[in-house]
Amino acid sequence: MMTQTAQAPKLADDKFRMIRDLIYEMSGMYFGDGKKYLMESRLARRLGACGLKTYDEYYYFIKYDPGRAQEINRLFDEVTINETSFFRNPPQLDAFAKKILPGIVAEKEQKNTRNLRIWSAACSSGEEPYSLGIYVLESLKFSLPKWKVEIHASDLSEEILQKAKTGLYGDNSLRNTTPTYRSRYFVQANGKYAIRDEVKQLVQFQQINLSDKLKMRSMRGMDVIFCRNVLIYFDMESKKQVIAHLYDSLNPGGYLFIGHSESLHGVSKAFKLVHFPKAMVYQKA
Amino acid sequence: MRQVTKSSIERIKDLPMLPDIAAQVLASVSDPRSSMAALRGLIERDPALTAKLLKVANSALFGMRRQISTIQLALVVLGMNEVSSIVTSLSVFTAFCDMPDDEFFDRERFWEHSAGCGGIARILSKRLGLKMEGREFVAGLMHDVGRILIDQYFHEEFVEIVERVQRGTGSMRDAEKEFLGASHDEIGGWLADRWGLPDALIEAVACHHEPTRAETDRALTAVVHLSDLLCRAKGIGFSGETEGFSIVDDEAWKLLAEDHPELLDMDIERFTFELDAEIEKAMEFIRISTNQPASGGEEMP
Ligand SMILES: C[S@@+](CC[C@H](N)C(=O)[O-])C[C@H]1O[C@@H](n2cnc3c(N)ncnc32)[C@H](O)[C@@H]1O
């Protein structure tokens, strides 16, 4: 890391802002001023790979070059964290577990309609939907038998879904997991952690491409949807379509989570933006 | 139960007071006959204040391109009102710096929230093209000082209020009204009044929870109200108490949008992301006021 930073050409503040703004325009992903040094080393690698010398050249390349699409995807892969984990981005999960879920549960208790439908729409190897399952168990506790809980989890990749269904994880996946939750919801064997059945049985996996209109239309009546860190892979038109589908999948008053540094500004006006501590969530009106 | 009133606050013997120099600066600025030279003389008589003021003027909060090396230059570049606001902000810290922490009240977090709120108020007013000349920063910094007074002078009640809020039965303000007959916003407003601060500032502190009550400077109060919310949204403050909120549904937002329709198209997500940098600038203000060494931040090699 040290050497890489040392070799990276210096990224001036104004160039950083230019590229940051362009990335935001293209993907809705925002990099704050504090991310400048991280960006410098990551961009330097892309510069090298493209055989370009200055950040200016790189900027014009990703903005105007006819073959830019491929490079843009590589850039996004470079500057984002592709790796998922349990309890990724704690403030978002706090908003879900401490504010949103109790609200939904109380409302449904009152209406006497004890069902919960949650969807993790780009679930990768399963850490996200299982984390949500753990929170549902923590929240419902002994009243769980009175509830019908469905956590739907989907991804584009069949391969990763197989891994998710296995439910076996290494230390790295559990880096945000407290000792209490480790012992309560995992069985440890041979240096691996297996998610316990009580969590596993809440989650049902299926393959869904977010661009697949037919499958998307089959997902209905969701209380909460997580669609985090995947929208950057879509261009504006397809993103609008995906978001419109997710909107239709939600119950009135339901919530949509996207990646913590992502934004739907300019993508959809249908949702109401709700601020929670360190987390912005979209609510279906 | 004790009943806290304006006069009971004013009767407190060791009530934190605005330093003389700040009172004189405020008087000088509001006096139409006074001159820039007089104001400069006043400030320069206090070398410690002069040094801090120049540090603040040269900090990221103002983002000046050239070095402001003298009070004279600060007055010319920033204007008398802005300089007076900096003096008042610095004085808030001087007035409260001796008040120690206690187990029910984390003062460091309190000032982070207060200064963060000031920093957000600053960028929000700038974004709207409102010329608030630093009043928004002072008001943000002071909006919750009533809480310190309650903790310091009505400690038993303070503890009961905190415990009530922790049990999750009702808001801080309701508990304050129940145990003291007055809430921290009112109490803070009384202090601002006692200090002789301008009416708009008193009002912004006193009405920051009910911005539609403001009459003197509705925009200032609205800006402070929203900054308080946004600062909590950034996780700086008393997060246990923070429920989700929609900024466009907020009455202060609607009030501002009447005069600034551009708010209706504002990229609120991006604005929220950008606040991190503004809050960092406000933290620099705390470090200067309390004589802490500057943080390495981005300038380090
Ligand atoms: C970075 S992971 C995000 C995992 C998890 N949501 C998180 O935030 O930690 C991105 C996932 O999106 C999936 N993905 C990419 N394109 C997709 C598409 N068109 N439809 C569904 N999933 C897709 C990938 O297979 C990958 O598992």
XYZ file of C-alpha atoms in Angstrom, chain A residues 30-280:
251
model
C -20.398 9.963 -4.006
C -16.806 10.132 -2.808
C -16.286 12.705 -0.059
C -13.177 14.862 0.268
C -11.879 12.410 2.858
C -11.616 9.748 0.152
C -9.117 11.683 -1.913
C -6.038 9.661 -1.003
C -7.833 6.399 -1.507
C -8.967 7.622 -4.915
C -5.480 8.743 -5.777
C -3.981 5.283 -5.413
C -6.936 3.544 -7.069
C -7.053 5.947 -10.004
C -3.314 5.704 -10.422
C -3.708 1.983 -11.057
C -6.312 2.646 -13.754
C -4.095 5.329 -15.290
C -1.282 2.814 -15.475
C -3.497 0.130 -16.972
C -4.771 2.519 -19.644
C -1.305 3.822 -20.409
C -2.287 7.388 -19.569
C -0.088 9.905 -17.844
C -2.338 12.492 -16.256
C -5.636 12.474 -14.397
C -6.861 14.984 -16.949
C -6.321 12.501 -19.764
C -8.097 9.845 -17.764
C -11.028 12.159 -17.106
C -11.509 12.845 -20.809
C -11.082 9.176 -21.584
C -13.890 8.032 -19.295
C -16.049 10.965 -20.243
C -15.784 10.925 -24.034
C -13.960 7.900 -25.404
C -16.224 5.654 -27.530
C -14.806 2.588 -25.772
C -15.214 4.045 -22.314
C -17.956 1.718 -21.034
C -15.565 -1.094 -20.242
C -13.093 1.163 -18.489
C -15.878 2.725 -16.434
C -16.806 -0.686 -15.086
C -13.173 -1.414 -14.245
C -12.946 1.945 -12.518
C -16.047 1.204 -10.452
C -14.656 -2.176 -9.493
C -11.470 -0.483 -8.411
C -13.066 2.210 -6.264
C -15.811 0.158 -4.624
C -15.667 -2.598 -2.060
C -16.926 -5.636 -3.899
C -16.666 -7.822 -0.922
C -19.804 -8.239 1.121
C -19.924 -9.059 4.836
C -22.326 -9.626 7.697
C -23.711 -6.373 9.116
C -22.142 -4.337 6.343
C -22.502 -0.624 7.067
C -23.758 -0.675 10.668
C -25.599 2.685 10.553
C -27.889 1.412 7.788
C -28.569 -1.785 9.691
C -29.183 0.208 12.871
C -31.801 2.221 11.038
C -33.360 -1.036 9.869
C -33.177 -2.895 13.184
C -33.827 -0.096 15.681
C -36.178 2.252 13.858
C -37.789 0.729 10.802
C -38.388 -2.871 11.826
C -39.932 -2.052 15.228
C -42.230 0.414 13.473
C -43.423 -2.159 10.946
C -43.829 -4.834 13.621
C -45.879 -2.545 15.870
C -48.097 -1.492 12.995
C -48.757 -5.057 11.922
C -49.383 -6.209 15.485
C -52.048 -3.575 15.660
C -53.602 -4.555 12.357
C -53.297 -8.197 13.283
C -51.514 -9.021 10.034
C -48.385 -10.734 11.268
C -46.383 -11.237 8.116
C -43.044 -9.769 7.127
C -41.619 -9.733 3.635
C -38.079 -8.549 3.155
C -35.999 -8.755 -0.016
C -32.262 -8.641 -0.434
C -32.115 -7.960 -4.163
C -28.382 -8.392 -4.834
C -27.579 -10.723 -2.013
C -24.182 -12.005 -3.185
C -22.977 -14.827 -0.919
C -25.822 -14.361 1.557
C -24.309 -12.252 4.325
C -26.849 -9.483 3.794
C -30.085 -11.529 3.934
C -28.809 -13.608 6.854
C -27.926 -10.421 8.746
C -31.487 -9.217 8.180
C -32.747 -12.587 9.403
C -30.762 -12.232 12.606
C -32.322 -8.850 13.249
C -35.787 -10.203 12.623
C -35.162 -12.954 15.189
C -33.826 -10.417 17.674
C -36.825 -8.213 17.133
C -39.635 -10.767 17.210
C -38.110 -13.030 19.881
C -40.748 -15.243 21.457
C -43.549 -13.962 19.290
C -41.812 -15.413 16.214
C -44.207 -18.416 15.952
C -47.095 -15.999 15.534
C -45.425 -14.444 12.492
C -45.002 -15.478 8.891
C -41.537 -14.262 7.962
C -40.185 -14.373 4.412
C -36.758 -13.100 3.575
C -36.253 -13.307 -0.167
C -32.712 -13.187 -1.424
C -31.690 -12.995 -5.054
C -28.657 -12.413 -7.205
C -27.660 -12.606 -10.837
C -24.998 -15.224 -10.267
C -26.041 -18.866 -9.772
C -22.587 -19.663 -8.520
C -22.669 -17.152 -5.715
C -26.191 -18.258 -4.792
C -24.887 -21.794 -4.267
C -22.365 -20.421 -1.809
C -25.094 -18.418 -0.100
C -27.282 -21.480 0.330
C -24.404 -23.382 1.918
C -24.153 -20.714 4.591
C -20.517 -21.330 5.491
C -18.321 -18.313 6.184
C -14.759 -17.385 7.033
C -13.498 -14.871 9.550
C -13.474 -12.048 7.072
C -17.211 -12.251 6.454
C -17.803 -11.927 10.176
C -15.507 -8.987 10.822
C -18.419 -6.768 11.898
C -20.122 -9.516 13.904
C -20.142 -9.236 17.695
C -19.063 -12.206 19.845
C -22.632 -12.485 21.126
C -24.060 -12.847 17.640
C -21.258 -15.200 16.627
C -22.150 -17.643 19.337
C -25.899 -17.122 19.103
C -26.323 -17.489 15.360
C -23.315 -19.470 14.105
C -21.871 -22.897 14.683
C -18.110 -22.937 14.535
C -16.319 -25.862 12.941
C -12.924 -26.250 11.264
C -12.251 -22.532 11.330
C -15.504 -21.844 9.502
C -18.756 -20.397 10.742
C -22.004 -22.057 9.692
C -25.154 -19.990 9.963
C -27.680 -21.691 12.256
C -30.829 -23.246 10.863
C -33.158 -20.885 12.686
C -31.736 -18.065 10.545
C -31.314 -20.146 7.427
C -34.899 -21.279 7.297
C -36.118 -17.666 7.150
C -34.276 -17.038 3.895
C -35.235 -18.285 0.445
C -32.800 -17.846 -2.425
C -33.545 -17.522 -6.111
C -31.783 -16.301 -9.216
C -33.069 -12.936 -10.425
C -31.463 -10.575 -12.875
C -32.617 -7.108 -11.802
C -33.226 -6.360 -15.480
C -35.549 -9.322 -15.897
C -38.944 -7.641 -16.079
C -40.947 -10.791 -15.709
C -39.209 -12.016 -12.597
C -39.144 -8.542 -11.124
C -42.917 -8.315 -11.487
C -43.315 -11.512 -9.517
C -41.885 -9.873 -6.406
C -44.717 -8.138 -4.603
C -45.784 -7.031 -1.131
C -42.327 -6.245 0.283
C -41.993 -4.297 3.525
C -38.307 -3.586 3.090
C -35.918 -4.019 0.158
C -32.146 -3.943 0.306
C -30.546 -3.258 -3.070
C -27.103 -2.182 -1.997
C -23.933 -1.713 -4.015
C -25.222 -3.032 -7.291
C -26.894 -0.079 -9.034
C -23.539 1.262 -10.237
C -23.486 -1.542 -12.809
C -26.519 -0.124 -14.615
C -26.722 2.790 -17.002
C -29.261 5.496 -16.277
C -32.086 4.004 -18.326
C -31.803 0.513 -16.867
C -31.323 1.920 -13.400
C -34.569 3.865 -13.723
C -36.280 0.682 -14.741
C -34.848 -1.363 -11.863
C -35.857 1.283 -9.349
C -39.364 1.500 -10.811
C -39.685 -2.266 -10.397
C -38.458 -2.124 -6.819
C -40.964 0.639 -6.145
C -43.770 -1.562 -7.428
C -42.547 -4.440 -5.293
C -42.859 -2.434 -2.080
C -45.925 -2.084 0.093
C -47.094 1.503 0.606
C -44.859 2.952 3.321
C -42.192 0.317 2.639
C -38.481 1.147 2.658
C -35.689 0.798 0.112
C -32.008 0.714 1.102
C -29.315 1.367 -1.502
C -25.545 1.517 -0.891
C -24.581 3.974 1.828
C -22.771 6.321 -0.555
C -25.268 5.930 -3.402
C -28.004 8.344 -4.386
C -31.254 8.118 -6.334
C -31.284 11.815 -7.131
C -32.168 12.135 -10.779
C -33.191 8.468 -10.960
C -36.574 8.531 -9.281
C -38.847 11.073 -7.683
C -41.333 8.514 -6.495
C -39.741 7.922 -3.103
C -39.537 10.045 -0.035
C -35.986 10.442 1.266
C -35.783 9.695 4.983
C -32.721 10.613 7.054
C -31.625 8.357 9.889
C -28.353 8.789 11.788
C -25.660 8.244 9.126
C -28.098 6.544 6.779
C -30.458 7.758 4.082
